[in-house]
């Protein structure tokens, strides 16, 4: 069975600073994908970044980067130059690479950006 | 292009009534997923469609829950004889799975409240 753990229920960060949101996972599958989604107060899940288990380089998307450490089974999200609009819930998710590809989610981290 | 849409955005019903939730996926996406987000359980997978068939219904919590998809497009999630524990946000996602880069894109959700 797959499991995603986000150990930080809530975090504060000063505007314009960088912040790291932790995610660890557990799986016995050799092939899997890792995702981060942002959920603002409006409720919609917004895709941020993806990392495949066989990818050699860490994924980056604008201000978002994924610190992928396969041996440690961690996939931390780094947000650089935080903005007030980054205040939201952030979910780490894992996709099992077989029929269906459904996602297993962590419990989420609430990020609050201080002006 | 248009994203995933869901209706209604909010639904308040009385215990014991049936409800139907609708999801309209991104055009061309063959895979469609229903998830449930509740305070106590986090984000849970419910059911997955590939085209009009549902290869994986493993997440449906009881036989009161059913879903169908017609024309490879719109899907309806039906909850019969609703209970208070069914209160949650029901999220729909679609993707181009089994094609590569099959990121799941989510709709805004339907917030269901069972009184």
XYZ file of N, CA, C and O in Angstrom, chain A residues 35 37 39 42-47 50 91 95 97-106, chain B residues 4 31 33 35 37 43-45 48 56 89 91 97 101-109:
176
model
N 3.370 14.358 -6.939
C 2.738 15.614 -7.325
C 2.605 16.517 -6.100
O 2.467 16.047 -4.969
N -0.008 19.751 -5.118
C -1.173 20.558 -5.478
C -1.342 21.648 -4.424
O -1.060 21.451 -3.246
N -4.239 24.198 -2.734
C -5.679 24.383 -2.573
C -5.927 25.684 -1.809
O -5.850 25.724 -0.581
N -10.648 28.982 -1.941
C -11.741 28.748 -2.891
C -12.034 27.261 -3.081
O -13.116 26.889 -3.543
N -11.079 26.408 -2.737
C -11.333 24.974 -2.751
C -10.778 24.205 -3.940
O -10.660 22.981 -3.866
N -10.446 24.876 -5.008
C -9.981 24.155 -6.179
C -8.554 23.658 -5.980
O -7.717 24.341 -5.433
N -8.298 22.443 -6.440
C -6.949 21.857 -6.367
C -6.180 22.269 -7.607
O -6.579 21.948 -8.726
N -5.079 22.974 -7.412
C -4.295 23.492 -8.526
C -2.986 22.720 -8.620
O -2.207 22.684 -7.668
N -2.743 22.111 -9.765
C -1.515 21.371 -9.980
C -0.321 22.314 -9.999
O -0.346 23.349 -10.668
N 5.383 18.140 -10.831
C 5.403 16.674 -10.923
C 6.848 16.174 -10.984
O 7.710 16.795 -11.627
N -0.882 20.037 -0.835
C -0.982 18.587 -0.727
C 0.073 17.914 -1.595
O 0.247 18.262 -2.763
N 1.210 8.932 -7.283
C 0.450 8.185 -8.272
C 1.098 6.825 -8.454
O 2.302 6.724 -8.698
N 1.850 3.758 -10.622
C 1.958 3.638 -12.072
C 1.405 2.300 -12.550
O 2.107 1.458 -13.045
N 0.111 2.139 -12.372
C -0.515 0.956 -12.941
C -1.919 1.343 -13.371
O -2.233 2.511 -13.485
N -2.741 0.357 -13.566
C -4.075 0.639 -14.073
C -4.791 1.684 -13.249
O -4.990 1.519 -12.049
N -5.139 2.756 -13.870
C -5.922 3.773 -13.193
C -5.147 5.004 -12.796
O -5.606 6.120 -12.958
N -3.968 4.824 -12.250
C -3.143 5.971 -11.872
C -3.802 6.890 -10.862
O -3.543 8.091 -10.844
N -4.634 6.378 -9.991
C -5.265 7.245 -9.021
C -4.239 7.736 -8.012
O -3.164 7.154 -7.836
N -4.565 8.849 -7.363
C -3.644 9.517 -6.453
C -3.944 9.164 -4.997
O -5.101 9.028 -4.599
N -2.855 9.048 -4.234
C -2.941 8.952 -2.777
C -2.375 10.247 -2.222
O -1.260 10.639 -2.580
N -3.127 10.902 -1.334
C -2.757 12.226 -0.841
C -2.239 12.177 0.588
O -2.655 11.345 1.401
N -1.348 13.119 0.891
C -0.977 13.368 2.278
C -2.036 14.231 2.949
O -3.000 14.658 2.320
N -12.047 21.522 -15.761
C -13.052 20.606 -15.240
C -14.120 21.436 -14.527
O -13.797 22.327 -13.732
N -9.719 9.746 -18.964
C -9.770 9.268 -17.584
C -10.465 10.300 -16.703
O -10.240 11.506 -16.835
N -11.832 10.857 -12.506
C -11.687 10.381 -11.136
C -12.606 11.178 -10.213
O -12.766 12.383 -10.395
N -12.954 12.017 -6.101
C -12.332 11.982 -4.782
C -13.283 12.657 -3.793
O -14.142 13.454 -4.170
N -13.215 14.810 -0.061
C -12.381 15.503 0.915
C -13.219 15.834 2.134
O -14.150 16.630 2.072
N -8.258 13.495 1.862
C -8.642 13.277 0.466
C -8.617 11.785 0.154
O -7.585 11.135 0.265
N -9.772 11.249 -0.258
C -9.862 9.822 -0.540
C -10.318 9.591 -1.968
O -11.250 10.251 -2.437
N -9.709 8.609 -2.607
C -10.135 8.191 -3.931
C -11.449 7.422 -3.820
O -11.629 6.590 -2.923
N -12.745 5.482 -10.456
C -12.002 5.887 -11.642
C -12.724 5.373 -12.881
O -13.169 4.222 -12.924
N -12.071 0.627 -11.619
C -11.724 0.640 -10.208
C -12.782 1.412 -9.425
O -12.868 2.631 -9.532
N -16.564 17.566 0.684
C -16.400 18.167 -0.644
C -16.047 17.036 -1.605
O -15.118 16.258 -1.358
N -14.680 16.029 -5.116
C -13.830 16.587 -6.164
C -13.753 15.625 -7.342
O -13.618 14.418 -7.161
N -4.674 10.090 -19.159
C -4.257 8.703 -18.968
C -5.044 7.795 -19.897
O -6.247 7.985 -20.065
N 2.327 12.085 -19.462
C 2.070 13.408 -18.879
C 0.619 13.513 -18.455
O -0.034 14.521 -18.689
N 0.122 12.449 -17.844
C -1.292 12.431 -17.495
C -1.550 13.044 -16.132
O -2.074 12.407 -15.242
N -1.206 14.285 -15.987
C -1.514 15.004 -14.762
C -3.018 15.095 -14.589
O -3.750 15.337 -15.550
N -3.480 14.905 -13.368
C -4.899 15.034 -13.076
C -5.211 16.499 -12.770
O -4.582 17.110 -11.912
N -6.205 17.013 -13.457
C -6.656 18.379 -13.244
C -8.021 18.330 -12.573
O -8.913 17.600 -13.016
N -8.151 19.121 -11.521
C -9.335 19.040 -10.669
C -10.345 20.138 -10.973
O -9.981 21.249 -11.395
N -11.587 19.814 -10.703
C -12.643 20.801 -10.723
C -12.743 21.506 -9.392
O -12.006 21.191 -8.460
N -13.674 22.461 -9.271
C -13.810 23.257 -8.049
C -14.486 22.520 -6.911
O -14.462 22.997 -5.777
N -15.061 21.365 -7.200
C -15.686 20.582 -6.144
C -17.144 20.916 -5.905
O -17.636 21.989 -6.281
